[in-house]
Short mmCIF file of C-alpha atoms in Angstrom, two decimals:
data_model
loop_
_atom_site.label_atom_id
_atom_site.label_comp_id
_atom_site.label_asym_id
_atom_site.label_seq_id
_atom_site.Cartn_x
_atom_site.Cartn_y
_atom_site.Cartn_z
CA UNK V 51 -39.91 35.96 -2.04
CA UNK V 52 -40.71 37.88 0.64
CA UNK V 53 -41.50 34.78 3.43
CA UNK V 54 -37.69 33.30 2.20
CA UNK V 55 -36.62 37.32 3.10
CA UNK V 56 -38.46 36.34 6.32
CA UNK V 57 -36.76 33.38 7.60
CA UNK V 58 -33.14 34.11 6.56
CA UNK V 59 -32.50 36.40 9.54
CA UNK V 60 -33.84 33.30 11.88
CA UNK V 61 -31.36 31.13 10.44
CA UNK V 62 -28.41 33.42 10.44
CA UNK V 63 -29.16 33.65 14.19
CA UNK V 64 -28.70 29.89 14.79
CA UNK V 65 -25.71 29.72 12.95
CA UNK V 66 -24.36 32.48 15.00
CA UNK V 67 -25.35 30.75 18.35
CA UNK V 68 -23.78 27.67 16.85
CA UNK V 69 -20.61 29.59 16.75
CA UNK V 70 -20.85 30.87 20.30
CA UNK V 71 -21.69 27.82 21.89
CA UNK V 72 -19.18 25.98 19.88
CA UNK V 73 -16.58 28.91 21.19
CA UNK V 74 -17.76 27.85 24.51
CA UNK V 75 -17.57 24.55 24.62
CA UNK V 76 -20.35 22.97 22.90
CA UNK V 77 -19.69 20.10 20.28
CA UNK V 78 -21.43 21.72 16.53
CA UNK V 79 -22.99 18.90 16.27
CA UNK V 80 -25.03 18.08 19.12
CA UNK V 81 -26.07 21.58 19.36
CA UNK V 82 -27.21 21.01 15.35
CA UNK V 83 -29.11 18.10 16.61
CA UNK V 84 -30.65 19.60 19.28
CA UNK V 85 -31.89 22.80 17.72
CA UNK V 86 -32.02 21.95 13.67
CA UNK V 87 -33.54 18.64 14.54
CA UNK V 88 -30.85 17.10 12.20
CA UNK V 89 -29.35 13.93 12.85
CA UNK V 90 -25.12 14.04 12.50
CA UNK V 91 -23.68 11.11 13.60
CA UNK V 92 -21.48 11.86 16.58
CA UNK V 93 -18.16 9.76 15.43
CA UNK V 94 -18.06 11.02 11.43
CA UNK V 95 -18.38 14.92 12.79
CA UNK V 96 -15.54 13.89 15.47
CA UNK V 97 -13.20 11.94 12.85
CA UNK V 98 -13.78 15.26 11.00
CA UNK V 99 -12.81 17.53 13.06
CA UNK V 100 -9.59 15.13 14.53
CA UNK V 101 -8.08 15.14 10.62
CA UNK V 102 -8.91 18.66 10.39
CA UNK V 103 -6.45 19.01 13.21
CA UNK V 104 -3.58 17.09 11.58
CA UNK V 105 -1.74 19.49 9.22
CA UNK V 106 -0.81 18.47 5.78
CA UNK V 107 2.82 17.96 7.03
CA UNK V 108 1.95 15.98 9.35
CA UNK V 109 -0.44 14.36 6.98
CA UNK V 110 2.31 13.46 4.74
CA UNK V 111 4.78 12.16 7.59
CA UNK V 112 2.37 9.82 9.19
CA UNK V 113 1.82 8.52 5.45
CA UNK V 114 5.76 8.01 4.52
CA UNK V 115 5.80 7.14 8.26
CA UNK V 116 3.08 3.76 7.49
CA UNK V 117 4.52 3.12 4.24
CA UNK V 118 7.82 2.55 5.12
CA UNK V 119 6.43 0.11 8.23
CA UNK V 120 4.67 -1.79 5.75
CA UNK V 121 5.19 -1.19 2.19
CA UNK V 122 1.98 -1.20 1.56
CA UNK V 123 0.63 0.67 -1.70
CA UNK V 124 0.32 4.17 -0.72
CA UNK V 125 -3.65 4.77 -1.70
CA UNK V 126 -3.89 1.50 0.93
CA UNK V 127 -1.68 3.88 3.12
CA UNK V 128 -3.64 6.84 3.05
CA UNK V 129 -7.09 5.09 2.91
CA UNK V 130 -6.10 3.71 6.82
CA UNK V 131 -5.16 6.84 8.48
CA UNK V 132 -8.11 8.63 6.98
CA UNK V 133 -10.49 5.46 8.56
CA UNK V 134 -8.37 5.37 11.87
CA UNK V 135 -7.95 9.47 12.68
CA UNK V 136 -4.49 9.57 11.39
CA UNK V 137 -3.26 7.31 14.48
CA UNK V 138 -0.63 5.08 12.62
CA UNK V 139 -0.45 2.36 15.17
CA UNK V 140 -4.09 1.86 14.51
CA UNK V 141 -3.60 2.35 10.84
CA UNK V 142 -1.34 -0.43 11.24
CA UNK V 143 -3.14 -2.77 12.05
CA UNK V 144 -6.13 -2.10 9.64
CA UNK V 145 -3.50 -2.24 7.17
CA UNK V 146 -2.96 -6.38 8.10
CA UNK V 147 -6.69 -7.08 8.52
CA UNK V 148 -7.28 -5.16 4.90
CA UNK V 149 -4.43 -6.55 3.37
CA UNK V 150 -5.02 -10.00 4.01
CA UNK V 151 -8.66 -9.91 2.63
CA UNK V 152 -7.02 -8.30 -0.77
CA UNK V 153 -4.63 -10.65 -0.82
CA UNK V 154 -7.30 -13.77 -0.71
CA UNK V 155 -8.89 -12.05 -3.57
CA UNK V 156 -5.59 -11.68 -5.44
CA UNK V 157 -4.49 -15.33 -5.42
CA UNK V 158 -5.98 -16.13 -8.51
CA UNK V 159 -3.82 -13.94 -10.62
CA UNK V 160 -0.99 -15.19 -12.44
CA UNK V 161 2.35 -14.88 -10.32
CA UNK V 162 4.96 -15.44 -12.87
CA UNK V 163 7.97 -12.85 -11.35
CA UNK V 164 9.38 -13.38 -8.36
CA UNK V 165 12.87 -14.85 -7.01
CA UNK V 166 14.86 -18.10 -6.70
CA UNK V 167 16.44 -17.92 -3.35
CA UNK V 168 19.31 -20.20 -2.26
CA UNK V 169 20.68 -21.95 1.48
CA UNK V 170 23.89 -24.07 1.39
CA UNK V 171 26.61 -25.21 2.89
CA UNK V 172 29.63 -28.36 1.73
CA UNK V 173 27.46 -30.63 1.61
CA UNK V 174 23.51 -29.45 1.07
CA UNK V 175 21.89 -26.83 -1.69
CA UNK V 176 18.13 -25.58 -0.76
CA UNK V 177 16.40 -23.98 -3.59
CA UNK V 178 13.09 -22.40 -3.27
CA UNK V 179 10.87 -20.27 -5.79
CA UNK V 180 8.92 -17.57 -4.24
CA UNK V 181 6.47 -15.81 -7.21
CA UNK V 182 5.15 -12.42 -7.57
CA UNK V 183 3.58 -10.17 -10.42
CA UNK V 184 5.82 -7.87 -11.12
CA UNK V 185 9.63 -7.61 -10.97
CA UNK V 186 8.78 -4.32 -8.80
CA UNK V 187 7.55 -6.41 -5.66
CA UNK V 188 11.01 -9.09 -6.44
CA UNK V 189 12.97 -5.86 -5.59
CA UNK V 190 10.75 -5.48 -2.49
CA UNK V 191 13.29 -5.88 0.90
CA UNK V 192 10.09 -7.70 2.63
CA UNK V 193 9.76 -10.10 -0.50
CA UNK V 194 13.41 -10.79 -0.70
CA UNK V 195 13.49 -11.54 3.33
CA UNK V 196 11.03 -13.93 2.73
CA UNK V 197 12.20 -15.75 -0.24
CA UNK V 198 15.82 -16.30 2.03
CA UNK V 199 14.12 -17.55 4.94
CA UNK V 200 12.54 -20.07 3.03
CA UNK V 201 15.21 -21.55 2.09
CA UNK V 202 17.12 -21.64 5.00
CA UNK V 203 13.91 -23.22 6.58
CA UNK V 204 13.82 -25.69 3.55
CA UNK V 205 17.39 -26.79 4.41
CA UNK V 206 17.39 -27.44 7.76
CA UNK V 207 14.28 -29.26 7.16
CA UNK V 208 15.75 -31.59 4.63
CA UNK V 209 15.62 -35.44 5.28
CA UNK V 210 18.38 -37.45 5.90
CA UNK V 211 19.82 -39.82 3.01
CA UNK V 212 17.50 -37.71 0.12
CA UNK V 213 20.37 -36.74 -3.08
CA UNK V 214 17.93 -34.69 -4.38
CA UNK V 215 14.41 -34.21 -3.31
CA UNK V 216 11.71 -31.51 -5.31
CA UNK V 217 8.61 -30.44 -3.10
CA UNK V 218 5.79 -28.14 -3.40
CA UNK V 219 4.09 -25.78 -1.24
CA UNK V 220 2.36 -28.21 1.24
CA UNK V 221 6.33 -29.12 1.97
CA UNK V 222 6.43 -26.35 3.69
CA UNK V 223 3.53 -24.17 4.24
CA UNK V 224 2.61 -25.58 7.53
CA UNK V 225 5.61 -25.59 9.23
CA UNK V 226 6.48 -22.98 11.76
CA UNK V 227 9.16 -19.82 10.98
CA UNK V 228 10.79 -17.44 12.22
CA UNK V 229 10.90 -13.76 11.14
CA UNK V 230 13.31 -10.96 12.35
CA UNK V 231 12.99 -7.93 10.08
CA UNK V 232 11.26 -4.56 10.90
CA UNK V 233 8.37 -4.91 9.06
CA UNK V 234 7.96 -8.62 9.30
CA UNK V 235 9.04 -10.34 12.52
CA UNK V 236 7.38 -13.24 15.29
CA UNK V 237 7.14 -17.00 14.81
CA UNK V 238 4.17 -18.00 12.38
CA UNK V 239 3.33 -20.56 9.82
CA UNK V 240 4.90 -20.28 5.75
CA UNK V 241 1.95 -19.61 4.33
CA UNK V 242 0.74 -16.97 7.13
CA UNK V 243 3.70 -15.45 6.21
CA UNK V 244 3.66 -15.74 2.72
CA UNK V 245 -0.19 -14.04 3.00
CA UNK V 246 1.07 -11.28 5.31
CA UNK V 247 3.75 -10.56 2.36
CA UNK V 248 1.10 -10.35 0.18
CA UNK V 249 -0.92 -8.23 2.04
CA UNK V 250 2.08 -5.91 2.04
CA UNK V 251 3.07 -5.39 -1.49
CA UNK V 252 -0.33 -5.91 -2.63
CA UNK V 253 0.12 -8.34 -5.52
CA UNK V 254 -0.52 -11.86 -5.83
CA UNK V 255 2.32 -13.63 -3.81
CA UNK V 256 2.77 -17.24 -3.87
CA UNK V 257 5.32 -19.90 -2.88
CA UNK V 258 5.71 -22.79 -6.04
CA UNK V 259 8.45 -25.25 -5.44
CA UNK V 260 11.32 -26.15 -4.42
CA UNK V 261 14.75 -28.52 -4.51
CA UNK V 262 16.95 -30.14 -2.28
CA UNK V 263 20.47 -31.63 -3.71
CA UNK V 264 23.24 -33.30 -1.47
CA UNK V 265 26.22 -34.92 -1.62
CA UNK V 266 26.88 -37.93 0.78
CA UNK V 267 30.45 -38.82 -0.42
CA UNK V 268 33.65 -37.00 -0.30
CA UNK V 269 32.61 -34.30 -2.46
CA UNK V 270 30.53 -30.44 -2.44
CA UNK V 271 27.60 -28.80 -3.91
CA UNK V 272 28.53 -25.49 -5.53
CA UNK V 273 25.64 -22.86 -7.39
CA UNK V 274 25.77 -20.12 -9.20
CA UNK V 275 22.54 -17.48 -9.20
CA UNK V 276 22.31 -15.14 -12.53
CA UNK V 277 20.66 -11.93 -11.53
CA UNK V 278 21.85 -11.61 -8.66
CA UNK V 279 20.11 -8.61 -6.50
CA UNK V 280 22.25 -9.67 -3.33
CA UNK V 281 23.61 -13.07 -2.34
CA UNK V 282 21.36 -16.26 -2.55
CA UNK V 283 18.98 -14.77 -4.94
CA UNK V 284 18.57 -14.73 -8.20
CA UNK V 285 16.54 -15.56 -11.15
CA UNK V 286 18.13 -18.61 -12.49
CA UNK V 287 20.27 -21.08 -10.44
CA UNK V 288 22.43 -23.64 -11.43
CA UNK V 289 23.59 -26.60 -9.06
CA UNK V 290 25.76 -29.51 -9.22
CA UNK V 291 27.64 -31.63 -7.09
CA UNK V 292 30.77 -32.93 -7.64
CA UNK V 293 32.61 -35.56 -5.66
CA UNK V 294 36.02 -37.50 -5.61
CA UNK V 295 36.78 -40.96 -5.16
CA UNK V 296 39.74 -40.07 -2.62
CA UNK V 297 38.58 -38.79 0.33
CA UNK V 298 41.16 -37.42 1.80
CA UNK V 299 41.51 -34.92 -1.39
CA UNK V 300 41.03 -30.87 -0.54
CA UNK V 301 37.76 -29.76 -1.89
CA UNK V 302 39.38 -26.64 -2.59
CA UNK V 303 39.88 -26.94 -6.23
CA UNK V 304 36.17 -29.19 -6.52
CA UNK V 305 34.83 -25.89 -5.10
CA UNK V 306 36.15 -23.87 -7.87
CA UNK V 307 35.43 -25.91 -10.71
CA UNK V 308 31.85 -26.37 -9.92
CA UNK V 309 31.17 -23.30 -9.40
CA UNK V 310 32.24 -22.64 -12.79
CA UNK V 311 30.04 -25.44 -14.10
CA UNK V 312 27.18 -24.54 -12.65
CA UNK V 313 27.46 -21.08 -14.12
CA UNK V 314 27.40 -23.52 -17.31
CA UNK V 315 24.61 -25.07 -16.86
CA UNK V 316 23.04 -21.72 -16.20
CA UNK V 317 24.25 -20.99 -19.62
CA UNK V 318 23.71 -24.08 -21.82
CA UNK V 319 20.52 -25.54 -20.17
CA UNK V 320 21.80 -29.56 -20.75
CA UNK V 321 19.21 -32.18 -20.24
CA UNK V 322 21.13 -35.14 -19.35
CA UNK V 323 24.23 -35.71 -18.05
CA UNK V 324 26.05 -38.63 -20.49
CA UNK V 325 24.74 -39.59 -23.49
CA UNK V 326 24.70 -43.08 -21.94
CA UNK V 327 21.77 -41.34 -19.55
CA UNK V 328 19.80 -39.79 -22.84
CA UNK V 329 16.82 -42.44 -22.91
CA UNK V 330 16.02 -44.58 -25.79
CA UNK V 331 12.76 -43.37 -26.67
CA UNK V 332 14.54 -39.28 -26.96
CA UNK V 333 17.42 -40.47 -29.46
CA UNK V 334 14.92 -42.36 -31.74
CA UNK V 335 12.54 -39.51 -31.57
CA UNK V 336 15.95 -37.38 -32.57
CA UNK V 337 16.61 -39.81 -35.10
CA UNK V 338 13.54 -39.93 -36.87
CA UNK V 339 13.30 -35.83 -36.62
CA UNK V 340 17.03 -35.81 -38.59
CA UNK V 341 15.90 -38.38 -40.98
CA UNK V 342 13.06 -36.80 -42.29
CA UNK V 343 15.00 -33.77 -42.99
CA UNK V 344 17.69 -36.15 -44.67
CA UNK V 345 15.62 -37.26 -46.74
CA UNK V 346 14.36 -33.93 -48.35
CA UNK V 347 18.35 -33.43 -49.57
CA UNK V 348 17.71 -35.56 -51.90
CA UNK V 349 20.93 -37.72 -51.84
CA UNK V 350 22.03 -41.38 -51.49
CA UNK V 351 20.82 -43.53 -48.35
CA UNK V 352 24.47 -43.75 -47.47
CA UNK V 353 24.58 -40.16 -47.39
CA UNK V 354 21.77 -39.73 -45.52
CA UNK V 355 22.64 -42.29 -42.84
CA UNK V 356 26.12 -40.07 -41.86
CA UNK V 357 23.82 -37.19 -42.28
CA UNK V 358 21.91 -38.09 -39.57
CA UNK V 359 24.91 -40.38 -37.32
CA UNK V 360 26.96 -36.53 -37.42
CA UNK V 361 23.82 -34.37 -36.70
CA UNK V 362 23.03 -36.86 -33.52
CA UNK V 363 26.67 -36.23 -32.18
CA UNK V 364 25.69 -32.50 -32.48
CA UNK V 365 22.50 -33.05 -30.74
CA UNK V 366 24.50 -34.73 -28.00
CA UNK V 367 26.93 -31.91 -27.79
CA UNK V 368 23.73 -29.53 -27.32
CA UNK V 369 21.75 -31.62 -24.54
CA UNK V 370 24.27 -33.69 -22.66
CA UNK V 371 26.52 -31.99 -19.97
CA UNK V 372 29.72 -34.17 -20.27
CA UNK V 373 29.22 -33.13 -24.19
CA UNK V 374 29.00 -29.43 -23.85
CA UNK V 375 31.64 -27.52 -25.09
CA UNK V 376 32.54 -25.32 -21.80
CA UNK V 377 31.53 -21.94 -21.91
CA UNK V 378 35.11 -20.55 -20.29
CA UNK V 379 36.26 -22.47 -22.74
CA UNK V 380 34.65 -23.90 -26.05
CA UNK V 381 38.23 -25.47 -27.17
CA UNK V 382 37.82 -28.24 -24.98
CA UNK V 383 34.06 -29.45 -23.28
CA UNK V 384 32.96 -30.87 -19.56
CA UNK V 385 34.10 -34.30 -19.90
CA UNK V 386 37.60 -32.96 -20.07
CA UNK V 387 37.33 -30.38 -17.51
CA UNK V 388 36.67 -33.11 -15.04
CA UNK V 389 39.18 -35.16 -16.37
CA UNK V 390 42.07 -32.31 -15.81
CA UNK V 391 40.46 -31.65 -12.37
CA UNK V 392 41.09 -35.34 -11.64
CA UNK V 393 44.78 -35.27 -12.38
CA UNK V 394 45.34 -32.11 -10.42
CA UNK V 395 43.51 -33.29 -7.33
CA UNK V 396 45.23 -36.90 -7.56
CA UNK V 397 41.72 -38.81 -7.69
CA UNK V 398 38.79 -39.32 -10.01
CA UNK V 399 36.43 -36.47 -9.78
CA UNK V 400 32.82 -36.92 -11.19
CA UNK V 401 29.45 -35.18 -11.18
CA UNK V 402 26.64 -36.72 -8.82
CA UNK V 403 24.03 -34.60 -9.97
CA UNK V 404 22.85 -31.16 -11.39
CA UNK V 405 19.86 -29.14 -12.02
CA UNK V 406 18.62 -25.77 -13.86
CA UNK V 407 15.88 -24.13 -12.63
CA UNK V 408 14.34 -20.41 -13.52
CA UNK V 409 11.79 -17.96 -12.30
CA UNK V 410 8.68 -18.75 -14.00
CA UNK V 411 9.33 -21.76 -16.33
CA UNK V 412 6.35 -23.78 -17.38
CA UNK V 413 3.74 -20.91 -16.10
CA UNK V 414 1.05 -19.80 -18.56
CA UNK V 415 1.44 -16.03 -18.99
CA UNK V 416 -1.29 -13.89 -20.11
CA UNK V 417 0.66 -13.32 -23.23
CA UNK V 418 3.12 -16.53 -23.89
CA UNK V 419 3.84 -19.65 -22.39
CA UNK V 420 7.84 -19.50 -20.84
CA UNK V 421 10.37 -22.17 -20.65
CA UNK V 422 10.34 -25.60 -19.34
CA UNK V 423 10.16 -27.73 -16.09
CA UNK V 424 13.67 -27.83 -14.41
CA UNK V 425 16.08 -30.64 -15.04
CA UNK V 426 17.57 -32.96 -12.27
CA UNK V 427 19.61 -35.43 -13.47
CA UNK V 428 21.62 -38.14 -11.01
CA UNK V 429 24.45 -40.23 -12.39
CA UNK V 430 24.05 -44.07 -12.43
#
């Protein structure tokens, strides 16, 4: 007891010349390393003593400060500063090089969220899908950038003399864009860009698939997007082109119409688009479904035989565009919609093609499987 009595005063002198010399000048820690023997590693005591500096307001600025530059999750945020001495445009930076590491890791989650985005004009309809995790990140302002310049990108890359062409990442992925927002901008590749993205919002981010539909007779391409956040996106889109045999009719009224129908499609899902178009092999399948369940009434075979003649006109009605009964309208169904357009415009109006696609459809979530492939259907 007495020896630890003995050297306490010693040490409570070096602390007090550490204070003085610090006072004068001297850095703590090399004067710790000089006299205590003990080795501080110059850089940590300096990054210590630089946050120490930075109040908790400004603390708290420089993090709103990052994470409105980058949206980037705000633990991420925080974890840079700290590691860069609360300089942001260094934090900045760290932020890419971390994020796109994370992101690499994160590709193997499922990305079943996200955001159909849509370019057009008269005569062209891009569609692209651009997947997330979360609805959260498909709210994102960086996400949603994205997802349009893809598809402007996908239209102005479009082929000439293609009606409708589907494509998949490698479409696109290599191809050069260009980005003008304020916390994405430059020329890169798509799939940089899609990675960056990722890196922001710090979820799995990936780019599925596409469409391309066109019209290369006297005719337009109308859409319609349900869930609309802001203009070309959505989470399901409906397209279809319709054209008239005159060309010198106004697509005024065709523009009208089919915008109306493809909010129909949105709404009805069809699979075909006469029943002259419904393969063989999917009405016998049909028929053999309605027979069975005939056959369990237990009445006569002529009985069954209209049984299953009136449920396959209602199994038309349900799968076959021209069949539908409209949704503005369930008095009356498609085929005679175009047929009224046709008299008012003076010339026969009919549908080239159409397709229904959704956020999501045909990916394997951890809890259910969701929806089907999209349907594309072209007239013969």
């Amino acid at each position: 007891m007495a020896w630890g009595q003995g050297v306490r005063k010693p040490v409570l002198g070096l602390l007090f010349r550490a204070q003085q010399q610090a006072a004068r000048g001297y850095s703590s820690s090399s004067f710790q390393t000089r006299v205590l023997g003990t080795h501080v590693p110059q850089n940590d005591m300096f990054h210590r003593r630089l946050s120490s500096q930075v109040s908790s307001p400004e603390q708290m600025n420089l993090i709103k400060q990052l994470r409105e530059r980058t949206s980037a999750p705000i633990k991420d945020v925080k974890a840079s500063l700290v590691s860069c001495n609360w300089d942001i445009e260094a934090a900045q930076k760290d932020l890419r090089k971390r994020g796109v590491v994370l992101a690499a890791k994160k590709s193997s989650r499922t990305a079943a969220e996200g955001l159909l985005a849509i370019a057009q004009d008269e005569k062209r309809a891009a569609v692209i899908e651009l997947n997330c995790e979360t609805d959260f990140v498909a709210r994102n302002d960086v996400f949603q950038y994205l997802a349009s310049s893809m598809a402007k990108m996908a239209l102005s890359a479009q082929g000439p003399g293609q009606l409708f062409l589907p494509f998949g990442p490698e479409y696109l992925e290599n191809m050069s864009i260009k980005l003008d927002h304020p916390k994405l901008s430059g020329e890169t590749t798509v799939q940089s860009a899609v990675t960056e993205v990722a890196a922001m919002v710090g979820e799995n981010v990936k780019f599925r698939r596409g469409f391309i539909l066109s019209t290369t007779a006297h005719g337009v391409v109308s859409s319609y997007l349900h869930t609309c956040p802001q203009p070309g996106l959505g989470r399901i889109a409906g397209l279809v082109t319709l054209e008239a045999e005159d060309s010198s009719v106004s697509l005024d009224a065709l523009k009208t119409v089919g915008s109306s129908i493809a909010m129909h499609i949105v709404a009805t899902k069809p699979l075909f688009l006469s029943k002259e178009l419904v393969s063989a092999a999917a009405v016998e399948n049909e028929r053999e479904i309605l027979r069975t369940q005939a056959e369990s009434s237990g009445k006569s075979q002529m009985a069954m035989d209209k049984m299953v003649e009136g449920r396959l006109r209602k199994y038309f009605e349900e799968v076959v565009l021209m069949e539908q009964k409209y949704v503005l309208n369930d008095s009356t169904n498609i085929k005679a919609v175009l047929n009224d357009l046709s008299k008012e415009v003076g010339s026969k109006v009919t549908i080239g093609n159409f397709f229904r696609m959704q956020v999501g459809e045909g990916i394997e979530r951890p809890e259910a499987a969701d929806g089907s492939e999209p349907i594309a259907h072209a007239a013969a």
